CSV table of C-alpha atoms in Angstrom, one decimal:
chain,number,residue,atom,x,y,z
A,1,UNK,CA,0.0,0.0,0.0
A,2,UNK,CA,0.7,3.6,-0.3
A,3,UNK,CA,1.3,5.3,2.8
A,4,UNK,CA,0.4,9.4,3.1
A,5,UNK,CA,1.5,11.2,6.5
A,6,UNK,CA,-0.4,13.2,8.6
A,7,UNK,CA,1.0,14.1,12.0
A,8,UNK,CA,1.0,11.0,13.9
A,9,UNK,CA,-1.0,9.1,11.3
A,10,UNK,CA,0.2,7.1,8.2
A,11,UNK,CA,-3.0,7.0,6.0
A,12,UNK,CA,-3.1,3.8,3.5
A,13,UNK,CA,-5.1,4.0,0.3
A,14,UNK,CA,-7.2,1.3,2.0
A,15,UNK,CA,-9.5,2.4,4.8
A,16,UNK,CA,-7.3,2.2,7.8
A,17,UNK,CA,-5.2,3.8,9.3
A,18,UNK,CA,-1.2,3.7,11.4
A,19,UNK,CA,-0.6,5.5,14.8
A,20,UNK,CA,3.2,5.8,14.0
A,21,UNK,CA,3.7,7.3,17.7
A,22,UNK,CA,1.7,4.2,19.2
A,23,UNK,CA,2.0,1.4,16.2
A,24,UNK,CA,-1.5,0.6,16.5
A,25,UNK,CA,-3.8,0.2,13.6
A,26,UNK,CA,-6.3,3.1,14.2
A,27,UNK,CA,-9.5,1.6,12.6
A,28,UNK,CA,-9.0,-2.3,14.0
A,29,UNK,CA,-7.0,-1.6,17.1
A,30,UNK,CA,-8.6,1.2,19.0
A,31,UNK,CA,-12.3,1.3,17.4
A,32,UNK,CA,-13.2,-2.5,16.7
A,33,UNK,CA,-11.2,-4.3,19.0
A,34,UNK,CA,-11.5,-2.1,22.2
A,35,UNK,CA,-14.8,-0.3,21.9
A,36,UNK,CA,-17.1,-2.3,19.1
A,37,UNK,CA,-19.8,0.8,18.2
A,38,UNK,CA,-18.7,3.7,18.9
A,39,UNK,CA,-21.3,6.9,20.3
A,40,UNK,CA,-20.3,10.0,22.2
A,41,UNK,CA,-16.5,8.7,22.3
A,42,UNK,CA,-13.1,10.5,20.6
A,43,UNK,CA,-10.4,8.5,20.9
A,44,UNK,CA,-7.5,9.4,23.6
A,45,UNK,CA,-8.6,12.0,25.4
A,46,UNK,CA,-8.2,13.7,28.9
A,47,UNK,CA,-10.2,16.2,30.5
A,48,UNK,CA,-11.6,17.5,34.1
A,49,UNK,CA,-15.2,16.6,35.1
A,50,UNK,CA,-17.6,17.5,38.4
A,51,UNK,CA,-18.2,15.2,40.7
A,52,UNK,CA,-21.7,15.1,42.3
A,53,UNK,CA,-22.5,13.6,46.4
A,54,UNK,CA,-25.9,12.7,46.8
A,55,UNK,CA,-28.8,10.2,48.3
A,56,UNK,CA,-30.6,8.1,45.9
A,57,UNK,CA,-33.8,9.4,48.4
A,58,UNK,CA,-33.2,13.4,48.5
A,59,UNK,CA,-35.7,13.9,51.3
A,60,UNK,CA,-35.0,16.8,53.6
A,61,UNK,CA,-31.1,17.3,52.9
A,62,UNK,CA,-30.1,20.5,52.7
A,63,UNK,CA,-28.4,21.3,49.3
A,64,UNK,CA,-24.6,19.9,49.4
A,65,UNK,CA,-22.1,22.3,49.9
A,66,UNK,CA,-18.9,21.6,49.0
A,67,UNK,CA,-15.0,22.5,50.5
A,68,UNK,CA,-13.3,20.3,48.1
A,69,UNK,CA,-14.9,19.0,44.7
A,70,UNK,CA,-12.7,17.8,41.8
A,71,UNK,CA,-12.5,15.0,39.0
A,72,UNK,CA,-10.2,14.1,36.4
A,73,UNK,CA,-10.1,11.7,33.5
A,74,UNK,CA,-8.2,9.9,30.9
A,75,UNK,CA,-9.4,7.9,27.8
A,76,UNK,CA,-6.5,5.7,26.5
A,77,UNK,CA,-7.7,2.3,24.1
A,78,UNK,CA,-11.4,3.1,24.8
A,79,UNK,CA,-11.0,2.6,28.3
A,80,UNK,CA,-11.3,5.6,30.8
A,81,UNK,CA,-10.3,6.0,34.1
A,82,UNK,CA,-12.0,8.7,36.5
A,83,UNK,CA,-10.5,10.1,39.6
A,84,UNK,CA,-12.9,12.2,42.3
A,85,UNK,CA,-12.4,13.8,45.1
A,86,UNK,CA,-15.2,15.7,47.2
A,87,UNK,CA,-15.8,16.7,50.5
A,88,UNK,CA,-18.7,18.7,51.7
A,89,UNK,CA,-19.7,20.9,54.3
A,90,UNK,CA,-22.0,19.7,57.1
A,91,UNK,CA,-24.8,17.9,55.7
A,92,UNK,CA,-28.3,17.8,57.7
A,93,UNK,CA,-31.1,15.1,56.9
A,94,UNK,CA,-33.8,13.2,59.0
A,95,UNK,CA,-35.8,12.0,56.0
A,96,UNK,CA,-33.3,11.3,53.2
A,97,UNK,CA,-32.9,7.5,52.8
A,98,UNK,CA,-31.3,4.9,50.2
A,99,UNK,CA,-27.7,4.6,48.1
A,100,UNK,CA,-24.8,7.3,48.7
A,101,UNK,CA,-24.1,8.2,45.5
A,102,UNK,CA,-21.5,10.3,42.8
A,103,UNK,CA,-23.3,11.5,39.6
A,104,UNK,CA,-21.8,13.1,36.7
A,105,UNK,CA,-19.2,10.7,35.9
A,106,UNK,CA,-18.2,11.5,32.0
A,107,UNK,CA,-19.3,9.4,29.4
A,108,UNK,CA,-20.7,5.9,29.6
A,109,UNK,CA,-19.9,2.7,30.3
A,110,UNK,CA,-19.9,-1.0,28.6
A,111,UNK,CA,-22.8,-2.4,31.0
A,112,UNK,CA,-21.8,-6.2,31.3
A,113,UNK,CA,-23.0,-7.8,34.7
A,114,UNK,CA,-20.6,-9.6,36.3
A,115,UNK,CA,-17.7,-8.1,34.9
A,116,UNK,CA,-17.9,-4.7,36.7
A,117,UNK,CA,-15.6,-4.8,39.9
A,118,UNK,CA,-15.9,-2.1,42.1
A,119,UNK,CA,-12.8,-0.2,43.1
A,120,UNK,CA,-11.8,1.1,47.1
A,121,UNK,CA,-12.1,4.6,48.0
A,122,UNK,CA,-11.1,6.9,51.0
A,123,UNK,CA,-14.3,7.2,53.1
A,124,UNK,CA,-14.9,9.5,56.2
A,125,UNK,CA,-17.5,10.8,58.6
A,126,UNK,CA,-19.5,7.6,57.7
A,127,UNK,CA,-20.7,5.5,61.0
A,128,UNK,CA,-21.4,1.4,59.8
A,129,UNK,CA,-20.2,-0.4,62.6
A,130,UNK,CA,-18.2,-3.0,61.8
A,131,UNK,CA,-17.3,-2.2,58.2
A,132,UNK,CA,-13.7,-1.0,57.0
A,133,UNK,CA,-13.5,-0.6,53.3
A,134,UNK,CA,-16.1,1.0,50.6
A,135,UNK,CA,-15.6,0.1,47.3
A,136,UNK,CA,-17.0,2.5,44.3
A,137,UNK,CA,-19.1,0.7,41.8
A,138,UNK,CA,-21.4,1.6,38.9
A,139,UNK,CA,-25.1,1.5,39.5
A,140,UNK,CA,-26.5,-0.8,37.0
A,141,UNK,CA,-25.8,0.9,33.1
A,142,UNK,CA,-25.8,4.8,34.8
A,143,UNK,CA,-23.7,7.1,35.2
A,144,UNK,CA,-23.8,6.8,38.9
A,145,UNK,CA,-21.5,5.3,41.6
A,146,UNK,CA,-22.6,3.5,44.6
A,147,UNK,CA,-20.3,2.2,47.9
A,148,UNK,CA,-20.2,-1.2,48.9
A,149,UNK,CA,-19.1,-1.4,52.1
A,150,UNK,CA,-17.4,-4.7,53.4
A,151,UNK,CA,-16.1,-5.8,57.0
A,152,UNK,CA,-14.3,-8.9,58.7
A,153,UNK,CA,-17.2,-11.7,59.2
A,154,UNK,CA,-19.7,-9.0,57.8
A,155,UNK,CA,-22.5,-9.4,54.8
A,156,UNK,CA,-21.0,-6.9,51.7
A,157,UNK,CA,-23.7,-4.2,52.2
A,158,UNK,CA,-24.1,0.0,50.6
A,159,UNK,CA,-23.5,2.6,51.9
A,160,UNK,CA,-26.5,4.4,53.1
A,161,UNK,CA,-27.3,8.0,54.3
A,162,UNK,CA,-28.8,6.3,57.6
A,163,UNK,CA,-24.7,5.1,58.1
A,164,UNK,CA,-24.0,9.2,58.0
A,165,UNK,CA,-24.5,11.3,61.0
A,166,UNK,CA,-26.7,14.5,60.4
A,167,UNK,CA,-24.3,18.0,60.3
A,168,UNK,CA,-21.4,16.4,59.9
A,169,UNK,CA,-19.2,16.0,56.5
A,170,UNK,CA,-19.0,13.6,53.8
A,171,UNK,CA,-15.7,12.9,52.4
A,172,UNK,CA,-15.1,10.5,49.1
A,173,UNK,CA,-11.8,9.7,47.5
A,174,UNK,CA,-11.2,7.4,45.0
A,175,UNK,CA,-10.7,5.9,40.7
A,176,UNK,CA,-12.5,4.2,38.9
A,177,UNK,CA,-11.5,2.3,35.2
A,178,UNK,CA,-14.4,1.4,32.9
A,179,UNK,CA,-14.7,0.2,29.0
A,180,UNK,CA,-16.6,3.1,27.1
A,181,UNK,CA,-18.8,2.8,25.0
């Protein structure tokens, strides 16, 4: 074949393409292989995103206010990987119930039960007796994380605004990898 460079890219008179910088076949390698269809996705990519606490029942919370509230993420091969940070200021509730959760999370994800594991995170300011680690895990096909808390001797169980004490702060930490789509 006939090769034609642009930048990075060594165009064939076929239809695909050569990443000189990577040696990957562009069409096959990244698209086909990694991804299958491809919707709301650019290849390689990294960016800043915003992080969002909530419960899945809203009830009475006051609106979240927030002293540190950051994300980051990178798309490399159709996979990305998400970092977030938050932590709020006091947070007062008697009638929200149900999932903590993060929203926002940027693009989506290749929904395949089983295959999802969840990830651990830096927790605070939660009270679940017994339980030492949360893990950060995607709700279903959403865009939204839930925490899986685990303990020695302990049934895996989420993490629920009942396990957070009214006007105090919530603090998450943590990353997350997960196939685009």
């Amino acid at each position: 074949s006939n090769f034609v460079i642009s930048g990075n890219i060594a165009l064939s008179n076929g239809t695909n393409g050569y990443n000189i910088s990577s040696a990957r076949d562009i069409a096959s390698s990244i698209f086909t292989k990694n991804i299958g269809g491809v919707s709301n996705f650019s290849a390689d990519a990294e960016g800043s995103w915003t992080p969002v606490v909530r419960f899945a029942t809203v009830g009475d919370t006051n609106a979240f206010t927030y002293t540190h509230q950051a994300g980051r993420y990178i798309i490399k091969d159709g996979w990305c990987t998400v970092e977030f940070s938050i932590q709020t200021g006091a947070v007062t509730h008697t009638t929200a119930s149900g999932d903590v959760q993060i929203t926002g999370l940027p693009f989506s994800h290749v929904s395949v039960t089983g295959l999802i594991v969840g990830t651990p995170v830096i927790w605070s300011k939660f009270t679940k007796a017994g339980y030492t680690g949360v893990l950060a895990q995607f709700n279903g096909s959403t865009s939204t994380l839930n925490f899986t808390t685990t303990g020695s001797g302990l049934n895996v169980s989420t993490l629920q605004a009942a396990d957070h004490t009214t006007g105090d702060s919530i603090t998450l930490r943590g990353v997350i990898t997960y196939k685009v789509v």
